[in-house]
Amino acid sequence: MNPVWLLAPLYLIPAFSQNEVVLTILIFTFILSILAIGFNIVFGYAGQLTMFHGAAFGMGAYGTYLILNKLGISFWLALLPTFAGILLLSLLVGWICFKFQLREFYFAVVTLAFSELARLVVLNWNSVTNGTLGLLVLDKPTLWLPWVGVMKIEGTRAWYLLALSSLLVVAAFSRVLVCSWIGRNFAAIRLNEELAQTLGINTFRYKLLAFTISNVLAGFAGALFGFYTNYIEPSQLSITQSLDAIAMVLLGGVGSILGPVVGALLLTGLPHVIEFSAELRAAAYGAILILVILVMPRGVVGLFSRWRHVS
């Protein structure tokens, strides 16, 4: 069974729950799941630990809003040049890293440096990004629906349906990608890059492809996040976003379709469940994360799959 279809029943939640808090938590879960799915493509399937995800996330938010505001076009049209910009920058950063054959720790450190460089540019380009004050987003995405026409995405339920639909499209794309010959080449690189080269796989090309796709998906998540929260700030390009993506994938399950979604749900929901002070909550959350990674190296989804096969 295609695991993506397991997300479809989530469309029924607004019909049974009128709790705005629950729906809001799920909206953030869906958006961050897109970020985590993107990271899972380059890390879980291609085996490359990147720290550039935070920069791509923030650039997706800034780029979409600035282009929309400058050209007066819709949210969806503004995404296209934003994606093109992230794609070109990813090609540049990836080409530098992979051309010099940076791997593991060195690849992570260099991509972190590029990510921090992007954050500093956004932070200090006051005439465009408004610096530390950030940008207030008053525009909303619009959709054309049959018998309804063009409507703005406003309100919790409308955003819930948009975020969930976006997640389903991204998850389906990820499923098709990893099940294709491209995904098999990703897996070969992850398992043994030298052997993959010996077999004739262009490892440089496929690592660059995985890196680029993952950053474009992170940019899409950032655009949705910025327009949903109505605010964009430089901290959205920080290392915290990259670390959150890593935590989601490790917690939910590396190299699985639903793992990033489960990890995003736990990462988003735990702070609201643990009723401690901010300091104790962070310590408890960190302890839970470490325990899960040590006891369940394949994440929650991996543990569930193992129990299912054993039973």
Coordinates of C-alpha atoms in Angstrom, one line a residue:
M1 CA 0.0 0.0 0.0
N2 CA 1.2 3.5 -0.8
P3 CA 2.0 5.1 2.6
V4 CA 0.9 8.5 1.2
W5 CA -2.7 7.4 1.3
L6 CA -2.4 7.0 5.1
L7 CA -2.5 10.8 5.3
A8 CA -5.8 11.2 3.4
P9 CA -8.0 10.6 6.5
L10 CA -6.5 13.8 8.0
Y11 CA -9.0 15.7 5.8
L12 CA -11.7 14.5 8.1
I13 CA -10.3 16.1 11.3
P14 CA -11.8 19.6 10.8
A15 CA -15.2 17.9 10.5
F16 CA -14.8 16.3 13.9
S17 CA -12.7 18.8 15.8
Q18 CA -13.6 22.5 16.2
N19 CA -10.5 23.1 18.4
E20 CA -8.5 25.9 16.9
V21 CA -5.4 25.0 18.9
V22 CA -5.4 21.4 17.5
L23 CA -5.9 22.5 13.9
T24 CA -3.2 25.2 14.3
I25 CA -0.7 22.6 15.6
L26 CA -1.5 20.4 12.7
I27 CA -1.0 23.2 10.2
F28 CA 2.5 23.8 11.5
T29 CA 3.0 20.1 11.4
F30 CA 2.1 19.8 7.8
I31 CA 4.3 22.8 6.7
L32 CA 7.3 21.5 8.7
S33 CA 6.7 18.0 7.3
I34 CA 7.4 19.4 3.9
L35 CA 10.7 20.8 5.2
A36 CA 11.5 17.5 6.7
I37 CA 10.6 15.5 3.6
G38 CA 13.0 17.7 1.6
F39 CA 15.8 17.0 4.0
N40 CA 15.0 13.3 4.0
I41 CA 15.6 13.2 0.3
V42 CA 19.2 14.4 0.5
F43 CA 20.0 12.8 3.9
G44 CA 17.8 9.8 4.2
Y45 CA 18.0 8.6 0.6
A46 CA 21.2 10.2 -0.8
G47 CA 23.2 10.1 2.4
Q48 CA 24.4 13.7 2.4
L49 CA 24.2 15.7 5.7
T50 CA 23.5 19.2 4.7
M51 CA 23.0 22.3 6.9
F52 CA 21.7 24.5 4.1
H53 CA 18.0 23.7 4.7
G54 CA 17.5 26.6 7.1
A55 CA 18.7 29.1 4.5
A56 CA 16.5 27.6 1.7
F57 CA 13.5 27.7 4.1
G58 CA 14.0 31.4 4.9
M59 CA 14.8 32.4 1.3
G60 CA 11.6 30.7 0.2
A61 CA 9.7 33.0 2.5
Y62 CA 11.6 36.2 1.7
G63 CA 11.8 35.6 -2.0
T64 CA 8.1 34.8 -2.5
Y65 CA 6.9 37.8 -0.5
L66 CA 9.3 40.3 -2.1
I67 CA 8.5 39.1 -5.6
L68 CA 4.8 39.1 -5.0
N69 CA 5.0 42.6 -3.5
K70 CA 7.2 44.0 -6.2
L71 CA 5.5 42.6 -9.3
G72 CA 1.9 42.4 -7.9
I73 CA 1.5 38.8 -8.9
S74 CA -0.2 35.9 -7.1
F75 CA 1.5 33.8 -4.4
W76 CA 1.7 30.8 -6.8
L77 CA 3.3 32.8 -9.6
A78 CA 5.8 34.3 -7.2
L79 CA 6.9 30.8 -6.1
L80 CA 8.3 30.1 -9.6
P81 CA 11.1 32.8 -9.7
T82 CA 11.7 32.0 -6.0
F83 CA 12.2 28.3 -6.8
A84 CA 14.4 29.3 -9.7
G85 CA 16.6 31.5 -7.4
I86 CA 16.9 28.7 -4.8
L87 CA 17.7 26.2 -7.5
L88 CA 20.5 28.3 -9.0
L89 CA 22.0 29.0 -5.6
S90 CA 21.8 25.3 -4.7
L91 CA 23.5 24.4 -7.9
L92 CA 26.3 26.9 -7.0
V93 CA 26.7 25.7 -3.4
G94 CA 26.4 22.1 -4.3
W95 CA 28.8 22.3 -7.2
I96 CA 31.5 23.9 -4.9
C97 CA 31.0 21.2 -2.2
F98 CA 30.8 18.2 -4.5
K99 CA 33.5 19.4 -6.9
F100 CA 35.9 19.4 -4.0
Q101 CA 34.5 16.0 -2.9
L102 CA 33.4 17.2 0.6
R103 CA 31.7 14.5 2.6
E104 CA 30.0 14.0 5.9
F105 CA 31.3 16.5 8.5
Y106 CA 33.1 18.7 6.0
F107 CA 30.1 18.9 3.7
A108 CA 27.9 19.8 6.8
V109 CA 30.3 22.5 7.9
V110 CA 30.7 24.2 4.5
T111 CA 26.9 24.2 3.9
L112 CA 26.4 25.6 7.3
A113 CA 28.9 28.4 6.4
F114 CA 26.9 29.2 3.2
S115 CA 23.7 29.1 5.3
E116 CA 25.1 31.6 7.8
L117 CA 26.3 33.8 4.9
A118 CA 22.8 33.9 3.5
R119 CA 21.3 34.8 6.9
L120 CA 23.8 37.6 7.4
V121 CA 23.0 39.0 3.9
V122 CA 19.3 39.0 4.8
L123 CA 20.0 40.5 8.2
N124 CA 22.0 43.4 6.9
W125 CA 20.2 44.2 3.6
N126 CA 17.9 46.7 5.4
S127 CA 16.6 48.4 2.3
V128 CA 15.1 45.2 1.0
T129 CA 14.6 42.8 3.9
N130 CA 14.0 45.4 6.7
G131 CA 16.8 43.9 8.7
T132 CA 16.1 42.7 12.2
L133 CA 12.6 44.1 12.1
G134 CA 11.5 41.6 9.5
L135 CA 8.6 41.9 7.1
L136 CA 4.9 41.9 7.9
V137 CA 3.0 39.8 5.4
L138 CA -0.5 41.0 4.8
D139 CA -1.1 39.2 1.5
K140 CA -2.7 35.8 1.3
P141 CA -2.5 32.9 -1.2
T142 CA -5.5 32.6 -3.4
L143 CA -7.1 29.5 -5.1
W144 CA -9.6 29.1 -7.8
L145 CA -12.3 26.6 -7.0
P146 CA -15.2 25.3 -9.2
W147 CA -18.5 27.1 -8.5
V148 CA -16.7 29.4 -6.0
G149 CA -14.2 31.3 -8.1
V150 CA -11.1 32.9 -6.7
M151 CA -10.9 32.9 -2.9
K152 CA -8.3 33.9 -0.4
I153 CA -6.9 31.4 2.0
E154 CA -7.9 32.9 5.3
G155 CA -8.9 31.3 8.5
T156 CA -7.7 28.1 10.2
R157 CA -9.7 25.6 8.3
A158 CA -8.8 27.0 4.9
W159 CA -5.1 26.9 5.8
Y160 CA -5.5 23.4 7.2
L161 CA -6.8 22.2 3.9
L162 CA -4.1 24.0 1.9
A163 CA -1.2 22.8 4.1
L164 CA -2.5 19.2 4.1
S165 CA -3.0 19.2 0.3
S166 CA 0.5 20.7 -0.2
L167 CA 1.9 18.0 2.1
L168 CA 0.2 15.2 0.1
V169 CA 1.5 16.5 -3.2
V170 CA 5.1 16.7 -1.8
A171 CA 4.8 13.3 -0.1
A172 CA 3.5 11.8 -3.4
F173 CA 6.4 13.4 -5.3
S174 CA 8.9 12.0 -2.8
R175 CA 7.4 8.6 -3.1
V176 CA 7.6 8.6 -6.9
L177 CA 11.1 10.0 -6.8
V178 CA 12.6 7.4 -4.4
C179 CA 10.8 4.5 -6.2
S180 CA 12.2 5.6 -9.6
W181 CA 15.7 4.8 -11.1
I182 CA 16.8 8.2 -9.7
G183 CA 15.9 7.0 -6.2
R184 CA 17.8 3.8 -6.7
N185 CA 20.9 5.8 -7.7
F186 CA 20.4 7.9 -4.5
A187 CA 20.4 4.7 -2.5
A188 CA 23.5 3.3 -4.2
I189 CA 25.4 6.5 -3.3
R190 CA 24.2 6.3 0.3
L191 CA 25.3 2.7 0.7
N192 CA 28.7 3.0 -1.0
E193 CA 29.6 6.0 -3.1
E194 CA 32.9 4.4 -4.4
L195 CA 31.1 1.3 -5.5
A196 CA 28.4 3.4 -7.2
Q197 CA 31.0 5.2 -9.2
T198 CA 32.5 1.9 -10.2
L199 CA 29.1 0.8 -11.5
G200 CA 29.0 3.9 -13.7
I201 CA 26.7 6.1 -11.6
N202 CA 27.5 9.8 -11.9
T203 CA 27.6 10.5 -8.2
F204 CA 28.4 14.2 -8.6
R205 CA 25.2 14.7 -10.7
Y206 CA 22.9 12.7 -8.4
K207 CA 24.2 14.2 -5.2
L208 CA 23.7 17.7 -6.8
L209 CA 20.2 16.7 -7.9
A210 CA 19.2 15.5 -4.4
F211 CA 20.6 18.6 -2.8
T212 CA 18.8 20.9 -5.2
I213 CA 15.4 19.1 -4.9
S214 CA 15.6 19.2 -1.2
N215 CA 16.3 22.9 -1.0
V216 CA 13.5 23.8 -3.4
L217 CA 11.1 21.8 -1.2
A218 CA 12.5 23.6 1.9
G219 CA 11.8 26.9 0.1
F220 CA 8.2 25.9 -0.5
A221 CA 7.8 25.1 3.1
G222 CA 9.3 28.5 4.1
A223 CA 6.9 30.3 1.8
L224 CA 3.9 28.6 3.3
F225 CA 5.2 29.2 6.8
G226 CA 5.8 33.0 6.2
F227 CA 2.4 33.6 4.7
Y228 CA 0.6 31.6 7.4
T229 CA 2.3 33.3 10.3
N230 CA 2.1 36.7 8.5
Y231 CA 5.7 37.5 9.5
I232 CA 9.1 36.8 8.0
E233 CA 12.4 37.4 9.9
P234 CA 16.1 36.6 9.5
S235 CA 16.0 33.9 12.2
Q236 CA 14.0 31.8 9.8
L237 CA 17.3 31.3 7.9
S238 CA 19.1 30.2 11.1
I239 CA 20.8 26.9 11.9
T240 CA 17.7 26.2 14.2
Q241 CA 15.6 25.4 11.1
S242 CA 18.2 22.9 9.8
L243 CA 18.5 21.3 13.2
D244 CA 14.7 21.0 13.5
A245 CA 14.6 19.2 10.1
I246 CA 17.4 16.8 11.3
A247 CA 15.5 16.1 14.5
M248 CA 12.2 15.5 12.7
V249 CA 13.8 13.0 10.3
L250 CA 15.8 11.2 13.0
L251 CA 12.8 11.1 15.3
G252 CA 10.3 9.9 12.8
G253 CA 12.5 7.6 10.7
V254 CA 15.3 8.1 8.2
G255 CA 14.6 7.0 4.7
S256 CA 10.9 6.5 5.0
I257 CA 8.0 8.4 3.5
L258 CA 6.0 8.9 6.6
G259 CA 8.9 9.3 9.0
P260 CA 9.4 13.0 8.5
V261 CA 5.6 13.6 9.0
V262 CA 5.6 11.6 12.3
G263 CA 8.8 13.4 13.4
A264 CA 7.2 16.8 12.6
L265 CA 4.1 15.9 14.6
L266 CA 6.1 15.0 17.6
L267 CA 8.4 18.0 17.4
T268 CA 5.5 20.4 17.0
G269 CA 3.2 18.7 19.5
L270 CA 5.5 17.9 22.4
P271 CA 6.1 21.5 23.5
H272 CA 2.3 21.8 24.0
V273 CA 2.0 18.5 25.8
I274 CA 4.9 19.0 28.3
E275 CA 3.5 21.5 30.8
F276 CA 6.8 22.7 32.3
S277 CA 8.7 25.9 32.4
A278 CA 10.6 26.9 29.2
E279 CA 13.9 25.6 30.6
L280 CA 12.5 22.3 31.9
R281 CA 10.5 21.8 28.7
A282 CA 13.6 22.2 26.6
A283 CA 15.5 19.7 28.8
A284 CA 12.7 17.2 28.8
Y285 CA 12.3 17.5 25.1
G286 CA 16.0 17.0 24.5
A287 CA 16.1 14.0 26.8
I288 CA 13.1 12.4 24.9
L289 CA 14.8 13.1 21.6
I290 CA 18.1 11.5 22.7
L291 CA 16.4 8.5 24.2
V292 CA 14.4 7.9 21.0
I293 CA 17.4 8.1 18.8
L294 CA 19.4 5.7 21.0
V295 CA 16.7 3.2 21.5
M296 CA 15.1 3.5 18.1
P297 CA 17.8 4.3 15.6
R298 CA 15.3 3.9 12.7
G299 CA 12.8 6.2 14.3
V300 CA 9.2 5.7 15.3
V301 CA 8.1 4.5 11.9
G302 CA 11.0 2.1 11.7
L303 CA 10.2 0.6 15.1
F304 CA 6.5 0.3 14.1
S305 CA 7.5 -1.5 10.9
R306 CA 9.7 -3.9 12.8
W307 CA 7.0 -4.8 15.3
R308 CA 4.5 -5.3 12.4
H309 CA 6.9 -7.8 10.7
V310 CA 7.7 -9.6 13.9
S311 CA 4.0 -10.0 14.8

